Amino acid sequence: MTVVDDATSLNGGAIDVRARIAWILRMARVTAHVDDNRMRTVAAAIGTSPARLSRAETGQLRDGSLVDGYERVLGLEEGSLRAPIDVLARTFPWVSPGDARPGPPISTVIELSELTGRLDSVDDVTGGEWLRWARAISVRGNVALPEALAQRTIDRLVDELARSCGHGYPTRYEALAKVRCSDYGFLVLRAARREVARPHAQGLGDLLSAVGEAVTPDAVQWCLELLRADRPYVATCGALALENMAEISPRGAFWPDVVPHLIEAYDASEPGSAQEEWIAHLIRLAPAATWTGTHHTPARPLPPVPDVEGFERHRTNRHWAQCAAIADDVTRTVGVGEQPMLARLLFDIGFGHWESRAVTAYFLLGAVPALAHPVWDRLGELVEAEPDQRLRHRMARRVHGALTGRIVAPALEWLDSPDPVLRGAGLQVVGSSGGLLPLDVVRRALADPDTARAATYAIGMSGHPALPDIAADEDLTESVRGSARWWIERGPRVAV
């Protein structure tokens, strides 16, 4: 069997999207819980040839209809493979293959009307249904849906995305991203402005990332303004949107007009603040050519970066060696043979500079639970062992950010960590898994400004029975009580 790997530089300007798509399809097939996952059998069940599957699993073909077939035949959730692959390809358009057969979206008035009616009702819906709807209305020229109904439906999608986890997370993200890139995209921006204006809104990071899927002047200007927001969380979300815009733009086209504004925002930021950290992150992402001949430079040095050991694929590189060892252990246990791609995805998630690469990597990994579950447990152990605090904090944030929907070891141990960032990550991991935290742990975390936001997220996602009491407790801050009210109004996590 051909070994599929992304051999691009760990610190290079591009990744191998073809190889990543091919690898995730192969891993989905060989780890599927079906009677016979051999290529010939799966191809026959899909209704295609083994040769076409082979081309897809070796990076020679991107075929959306085939991906849908994998989901159907392998018993996977609708959109669980399609969404991560489509997110990856859209995030890195300049190195992504075109979709040879994206598959027909909903094409009848009756079917689209029925699905829109479900999404506009109180019925529970799945991420796969959201993705199906978004594919239909995002077809260029499909503008028959009335604006008020479209806005109401998009608002519900925004609300559910903020509370999603597991397979329900990438499917809803991809659905919102498709809408943002459509003729209805302005409604996504409108919804985002409204949510950011609410002081207790949750889950804004993914919403702002979706806004960043389309580089429009109004969105760029707004996100630059968010970098100066008093709320550190909002500034972070604005930075995530801008990074996404830079990634999807033609090489070098985004940065020249943006960098002067970044420098102004950086100079105005408070040293040591989250605003300074995230603006500096964006400044570092700007390619070297952006700075050639410019007189715009920050008035003070940028803060230190997380101390990554190096970017060589060599056992002497401690961070790469850790990723390779985890990948070897996991693939041997699962029985899928040597898979160097897994080590690469782990490195991007744990140690890579780019949020865009980390997010698309953990979306892909999440599509194969047989590998993802043990990998996340081991990555959680790496967090604890990492001596560099900045890197440890970034890794912990990404462990939570993957929103796996299950407890990641050793998240429960982090609840008692002296490090408030690890405590916060532990709270969020447990809450997004549906776990009910002991009330004394909740109360202690709510009383600590460093963990209060993480605690309200945790109890909100899990639908903690203490939410009404916390919302009414006058001894708690308005920020905590308001966040609790937000969760009571919207409900707990959405995992499907």
XYZ file of C-alpha atoms in Angstrom:
496
model
C 0.000 0.000 0.000
C 1.349 3.430 -0.956
C 2.270 5.531 2.081
C 0.494 8.888 1.909
C 2.307 11.771 3.602
C 2.551 15.551 3.528
C 6.252 16.040 2.848
C 6.138 19.845 2.772
C 8.297 21.767 5.225
C 6.931 21.910 8.771
C 7.503 25.667 8.646
C 6.922 26.189 4.931
C 4.573 28.467 3.078
C 2.194 25.730 1.952
C 0.875 22.297 2.889
C -0.038 19.287 0.734
C -3.822 19.420 0.663
C -4.131 16.567 -1.849
C -2.238 14.208 0.414
C -4.249 15.179 3.480
C -7.554 14.555 1.724
C -6.305 11.214 0.391
C -5.052 10.117 3.802
C -8.240 10.919 5.678
C -10.311 8.961 3.160
C -8.046 5.941 3.491
C -8.048 6.094 7.288
C -11.840 6.440 7.364
C -12.131 3.292 5.264
C -9.569 1.082 6.998
C -10.823 1.962 10.510
C -14.538 1.716 9.691
C -16.638 -0.713 11.739
C -18.086 -2.594 8.785
C -17.954 -6.268 7.850
C -15.624 -5.705 4.914
C -13.649 -2.485 4.432
C -11.511 -3.675 1.545
C -11.256 -1.219 -1.338
C -12.968 -3.501 -3.844
C -15.919 -4.142 -1.514
C -16.347 -0.479 -0.585
C -16.102 0.589 -4.230
C -18.824 -1.874 -5.223
C -21.088 -0.660 -2.414
C -20.592 2.961 -3.476
C -21.165 2.073 -7.097
C -17.775 2.962 -8.505
C -14.526 1.231 -9.408
C -11.608 0.292 -7.143
C -9.407 2.336 -9.480
C -11.372 5.499 -8.692
C -11.123 4.847 -4.952
C -7.408 4.236 -5.343
C -6.970 7.556 -7.130
C -8.882 9.317 -4.340
C -6.816 7.604 -1.631
C -3.482 8.492 -3.254
C -4.137 12.184 -3.866
C -4.826 11.978 -7.591
C -8.529 12.846 -7.355
C -10.817 14.995 -5.235
C -14.382 13.793 -5.644
C -17.087 15.130 -3.324
C -19.673 12.608 -4.491
C -17.236 9.847 -3.625
C -16.799 11.317 -0.140
C -20.573 11.227 0.291
C -20.421 7.579 -0.753
C -17.784 6.824 1.887
C -20.055 8.299 4.562
C -23.038 6.292 3.384
C -21.286 2.936 2.959
C -19.043 3.153 6.027
C -21.898 4.131 8.342
C -20.515 7.595 9.099
C -22.490 10.664 10.155
C -23.635 12.828 7.247
C -20.993 15.488 6.613
C -18.451 14.015 9.038
C -15.952 13.478 6.196
C -17.289 16.004 3.705
C -17.127 19.000 6.038
C -13.473 18.639 7.168
C -12.331 18.049 3.579
C -14.241 21.024 2.200
C -13.020 23.277 5.037
C -9.436 22.251 4.300
C -9.722 22.858 0.558
C -11.352 26.267 0.950
C -8.860 27.407 3.595
C -5.919 26.714 1.260
C -7.431 27.375 -2.178
C -4.141 28.064 -3.956
C -2.808 24.572 -3.309
C -6.091 22.633 -3.325
C -7.397 20.439 -6.152
C -10.757 21.243 -7.645
C -13.680 18.996 -6.781
C -14.245 16.816 -9.856
C -17.781 15.886 -8.748
C -19.067 18.050 -5.911
C -22.433 16.337 -6.216
C -25.784 17.979 -6.902
C -27.236 20.103 -4.112
C -30.937 20.078 -3.339
C -32.629 21.061 -6.579
C -36.380 20.886 -5.997
C -38.566 23.531 -4.417
C -40.370 20.947 -2.308
C -37.216 19.410 -0.814
C -35.567 22.760 -0.059
C -38.802 24.137 1.391
C -39.213 21.130 3.673
C -35.620 21.347 4.922
C -35.784 25.121 5.417
C -39.005 24.644 7.339
C -37.297 22.174 9.671
C -34.381 24.528 10.223
C -36.798 27.367 10.943
C -38.731 25.295 13.494
C -38.084 24.118 17.034
C -37.212 20.606 15.868
C -33.726 19.251 16.525
C -31.633 19.122 13.358
C -28.224 17.660 12.562
C -25.057 19.213 11.266
C -25.469 17.131 8.132
C -28.840 18.748 7.470
C -27.324 22.198 7.930
C -24.589 21.320 5.458
C -27.122 20.043 2.913
C -29.133 23.258 3.208
C -26.066 25.481 2.945
C -24.869 23.690 -0.186
C -28.219 24.436 -1.811
C -28.573 28.112 -0.989
C -24.893 28.892 -1.585
C -25.093 27.988 -5.277
C -24.344 31.213 -7.138
C -27.605 32.860 -8.154
C -29.774 30.877 -5.723
C -31.293 33.971 -4.114
C -34.973 33.084 -3.957
C -35.053 32.697 -0.157
C -36.592 35.843 1.408
C -34.083 37.879 3.392
C -36.047 37.734 6.652
C -36.370 33.939 6.520
C -32.732 33.542 5.493
C -31.599 35.760 8.364
C -33.708 33.890 10.891
C -32.346 30.554 9.705
C -28.757 31.799 9.685
C -29.236 33.167 13.200
C -30.207 29.687 14.355
C -27.127 28.221 12.678
C -24.948 30.836 14.404
C -26.558 29.959 17.724
C -25.996 26.211 17.263
C -22.418 26.635 16.072
C -21.561 28.386 19.344
C -22.747 25.287 21.238
C -21.558 22.533 18.921
C -19.024 19.768 19.457
C -18.131 16.379 18.020
C -19.216 15.850 14.403
C -21.790 18.585 14.881
C -18.999 21.146 15.055
C -17.221 20.964 11.658
C -20.486 20.362 9.798
C -22.076 23.508 11.216
C -18.902 25.495 10.694
C -18.691 24.451 7.049
C -22.390 25.218 6.562
C -21.959 28.752 7.895
C -18.772 29.218 5.870
C -20.586 28.229 2.673
C -23.329 30.733 3.404
C -20.747 33.422 4.125
C -19.206 32.812 0.685
C -22.624 33.008 -1.013
C -24.924 35.862 -2.019
C -26.307 35.616 1.519
C -22.885 36.272 3.041
C -23.786 39.758 4.232
C -26.354 38.187 6.560
C -23.607 36.186 8.286
C -21.659 39.398 8.860
C -24.794 41.074 10.170
C -25.391 38.198 12.595
C -21.766 38.352 13.755
C -21.943 42.086 14.449
C -25.043 41.526 16.534
C -23.490 38.670 18.523
C -20.253 40.552 19.236
C -22.304 43.486 20.509
C -23.798 41.210 23.160
C -21.430 41.341 26.145
C -22.161 37.782 27.282
C -22.202 35.976 23.930
C -20.289 32.697 23.719
C -18.592 30.823 20.891
C -17.547 33.897 18.933
C -14.254 32.439 17.689
C -15.833 30.099 15.158
C -18.358 32.725 14.126
C -15.616 35.262 13.395
C -13.573 32.629 11.578
C -16.591 32.036 9.351
C -16.834 35.774 8.714
C -13.199 35.531 7.592
C -14.120 33.039 4.874
C -14.942 35.990 2.606
C -12.579 38.955 2.280
C -14.937 41.899 1.992
C -13.880 45.482 2.825
C -16.531 45.893 5.528
C -15.462 42.660 7.254
C -11.743 43.512 7.076
C -12.308 46.969 8.561
C -14.527 45.629 11.331
C -12.116 42.875 12.323
C -9.232 45.363 12.441
C -11.333 47.440 14.817
C -11.994 44.371 16.984
C -8.246 44.022 17.624
C -8.554 47.112 19.843
C -11.630 45.870 21.703
C -11.580 46.174 25.478
C -12.689 42.549 25.762
C -9.609 40.358 25.138
C -11.811 37.515 23.919
C -13.298 39.693 21.186
C -9.841 40.878 20.078
C -8.720 37.247 19.830
C -11.711 36.393 17.648
C -10.992 39.345 15.370
C -7.440 38.085 14.908
C -8.684 34.613 13.985
C -10.901 36.111 11.297
C -8.029 38.138 9.846
C -5.732 35.109 9.738
C -8.412 33.227 7.846
C -8.785 36.086 5.360
C -5.038 36.128 4.764
C -4.954 32.387 4.139
C -7.701 32.380 1.511
C -6.406 35.492 -0.302
C -4.050 35.315 -3.295
C -0.484 34.993 -2.027
C 0.748 38.325 -0.670
C -2.399 40.230 -1.669
C -3.947 40.598 1.786
C -1.081 41.873 3.900
C 0.204 45.150 2.355
C -2.966 47.124 3.128
C -3.483 45.472 6.507
C -0.018 45.548 8.074
C 0.030 49.349 8.743
C -3.223 48.978 10.685
C -1.800 46.019 12.602
C 1.234 48.060 13.598
C -0.954 50.935 14.797
C -3.091 48.522 16.812
C 0.000 46.842 18.236
C 1.548 50.134 19.317
C -1.724 51.052 21.033
C -2.049 47.713 22.838
C -1.100 47.138 26.459
C 2.155 45.197 26.879
C 1.421 41.703 28.149
C -2.228 41.815 27.066
C -4.086 39.298 24.917
C -4.542 42.070 22.384
C -0.752 42.475 22.090
C -0.239 38.715 21.789
C -2.727 38.211 18.959
C -1.771 41.307 16.989
C 1.860 40.183 17.213
C 0.755 36.764 15.961
C -0.722 38.382 12.858
C 2.337 40.568 12.292
C 4.550 37.477 12.331
C 2.362 35.757 9.743
C 2.886 38.555 7.221
C 5.426 37.342 4.615
C 8.884 38.887 4.502
C 8.144 40.593 1.173
C 5.515 42.718 2.942
C 8.222 44.476 4.924
C 10.555 45.197 2.022
C 10.994 48.939 1.635
C 8.413 49.805 4.299
C 9.007 52.303 7.058
C 6.149 50.924 9.138
C 7.572 48.892 12.014
C 6.312 48.332 15.571
C 7.459 50.886 18.145
C 8.500 48.114 20.547
C 9.749 44.541 20.128
C 7.200 41.786 19.673
C 6.686 39.473 22.672
C 8.519 36.125 22.649
C 7.012 33.348 20.547
C 6.275 29.877 21.921
C 9.573 28.014 22.038
C 9.207 25.324 19.366
C 12.220 23.005 19.361
C 12.668 23.206 15.597
C 11.101 22.395 12.253
C 13.215 19.444 11.150
C 11.757 15.953 10.848
C 14.489 14.425 12.904
C 14.511 12.477 16.145
C 16.855 15.081 17.647
C 14.003 17.581 17.359
C 12.206 16.900 20.632
C 8.815 18.143 19.480
C 8.865 16.230 16.211
C 10.105 13.121 18.019
C 7.182 13.350 20.452
C 4.695 13.561 17.596
C 6.330 10.688 15.720
C 6.350 8.499 18.834
C 2.660 9.131 19.522
C 1.773 8.450 15.892
C 3.742 5.193 15.917
C 2.120 4.013 19.145
C -1.406 4.869 18.047
C -1.197 3.443 14.533
C 0.392 0.242 15.844
C -2.385 -0.166 18.390
C -5.122 0.571 15.877
C -3.468 -1.696 13.327
C -3.207 0.641 10.324
C 0.540 0.422 9.739
C 3.032 3.260 9.751
C 1.307 6.584 9.074
C 3.739 9.527 8.981
C 0.843 11.827 8.091
C -0.491 11.407 11.610
C 2.770 12.735 13.048
C 2.540 15.720 10.695
C -1.016 16.560 11.725
C -0.015 16.237 15.365
C 2.859 18.659 14.858
C 0.581 21.200 13.173
C -1.893 20.925 16.039
C 0.590 20.908 18.892
C 3.495 23.022 17.722
C 2.729 24.817 14.448
C 2.455 28.607 14.375
C -0.662 28.733 12.190
C -4.112 28.527 13.733
C -5.526 27.776 10.267
C -3.340 24.681 9.932
C -4.070 23.521 13.467
C -7.836 23.851 13.049
C -8.000 22.093 9.681
C -5.731 19.354 11.056
C -7.927 18.621 14.054
C -11.048 18.776 11.902
C -9.548 16.065 9.685
C -8.367 13.992 12.616
C -11.793 14.193 14.244
C -13.293 12.471 11.209
C -11.499 9.242 12.243
C -12.401 8.607 15.908
C -10.345 5.394 16.045
C -7.226 7.531 15.689
C -8.482 10.800 17.164
C -9.487 9.503 20.581
C -6.116 8.017 21.600
C -4.223 10.870 19.923
C -6.027 13.536 21.932
C -5.395 11.682 25.166
C -1.693 11.548 24.395
C -1.577 15.180 23.293
C -3.125 16.137 26.607
C -0.191 14.437 28.312
C 2.241 16.437 26.154
C 0.653 19.644 27.375
C 1.513 18.847 30.964
C 5.076 17.837 30.100
C 5.855 20.927 27.981
C 8.289 23.245 29.822
C 7.655 26.378 27.734
C 4.643 28.148 29.201
C 3.573 29.946 26.020
C 3.643 26.734 24.049
C 1.895 24.810 26.821
C -0.889 27.385 26.883
C -1.314 27.346 23.113
C -1.451 23.550 23.092
C -4.042 23.496 25.885
C -6.175 25.978 23.984
C -6.072 23.787 20.892
C -6.929 20.663 22.888
C -10.102 22.394 24.013
C -10.641 24.055 20.624
C -10.965 20.700 18.874
C -14.292 20.240 20.715
C -14.090 16.479 20.487
C -17.206 16.048 22.616
C -15.473 13.609 24.949
C -13.190 13.819 27.959
C -9.551 14.166 26.981
C -7.039 12.796 29.458
C -5.764 14.427 31.625
C -8.362 17.236 31.546
C -9.798 16.202 34.909
C -6.366 16.595 36.489
C -6.065 20.086 35.036
C -8.975 21.211 37.203
C -6.562 21.310 40.158
C -3.588 22.725 38.253
C -1.822 25.793 39.662
C -1.794 27.103 36.076
C -5.061 29.023 35.438
C -4.828 28.404 31.677
C -4.761 24.640 32.234
C -7.591 24.926 34.761
C -9.631 26.846 32.199
C -8.903 24.327 29.453
C -9.849 21.477 31.773
C -13.148 23.140 32.618
C -13.960 23.659 28.954
C -13.012 20.129 27.908
C -15.138 18.575 30.649
C -18.079 20.868 29.938
C -18.037 20.366 26.170
C -17.965 16.602 26.778
C -21.242 16.904 28.661
C -19.643 16.205 32.027
C -21.217 17.793 35.103
C -18.561 19.467 37.229
C -18.848 19.303 41.045
C -20.499 22.446 42.359
C -17.541 23.357 44.566
C -15.253 23.240 41.514
C -17.690 25.440 39.609
C -18.017 27.986 42.403
C -14.261 28.198 42.860
C -13.723 28.720 39.136
C -16.474 31.331 38.875
C -14.883 33.348 41.679
C -11.529 33.450 39.863
C -11.354 36.108 37.087
C -8.828 33.902 35.253
C -11.276 31.001 34.920
C -14.750 32.566 35.216
C -15.410 32.615 31.463
C -14.235 29.017 31.050
C -16.454 27.964 33.956
C -19.591 29.557 32.520
C -18.844 27.875 29.190
C -18.417 24.519 30.931
C -21.653 24.659 32.863
C -23.510 26.041 29.873
C -22.362 23.326 27.464
C -23.216 20.595 29.963
C -26.582 22.106 30.917
C -25.500 22.135 34.551
C -28.464 22.113 36.989
C -26.832 24.981 38.916
C -27.239 27.420 35.997
C -30.458 29.092 37.271
C -28.987 29.613 40.748
C -25.796 31.071 39.282
C -27.761 33.407 37.001
C -29.619 34.760 40.037
C -26.702 34.922 42.502
C -26.113 38.591 43.357
C -22.753 37.731 44.913
C -21.399 36.890 41.456
C -20.355 39.435 38.862
C -22.759 40.598 36.177
C -20.443 39.026 33.611
C -20.901 35.596 35.176
C -24.646 35.992 35.726
C -25.145 37.346 32.208
C -23.242 34.449 30.683
C -25.339 31.997 32.659
C -28.493 33.679 31.347
C -27.139 33.378 27.788
C -26.807 29.614 28.215
C -30.217 29.247 29.846
C -31.828 31.037 26.880
C -30.079 28.907 24.264
C -29.606 25.488 25.816
C -26.676 23.081 26.185
C -24.258 21.559 23.690
C -25.186 20.230 20.258
C -23.186 17.111 19.387
C -24.770 15.747 16.194
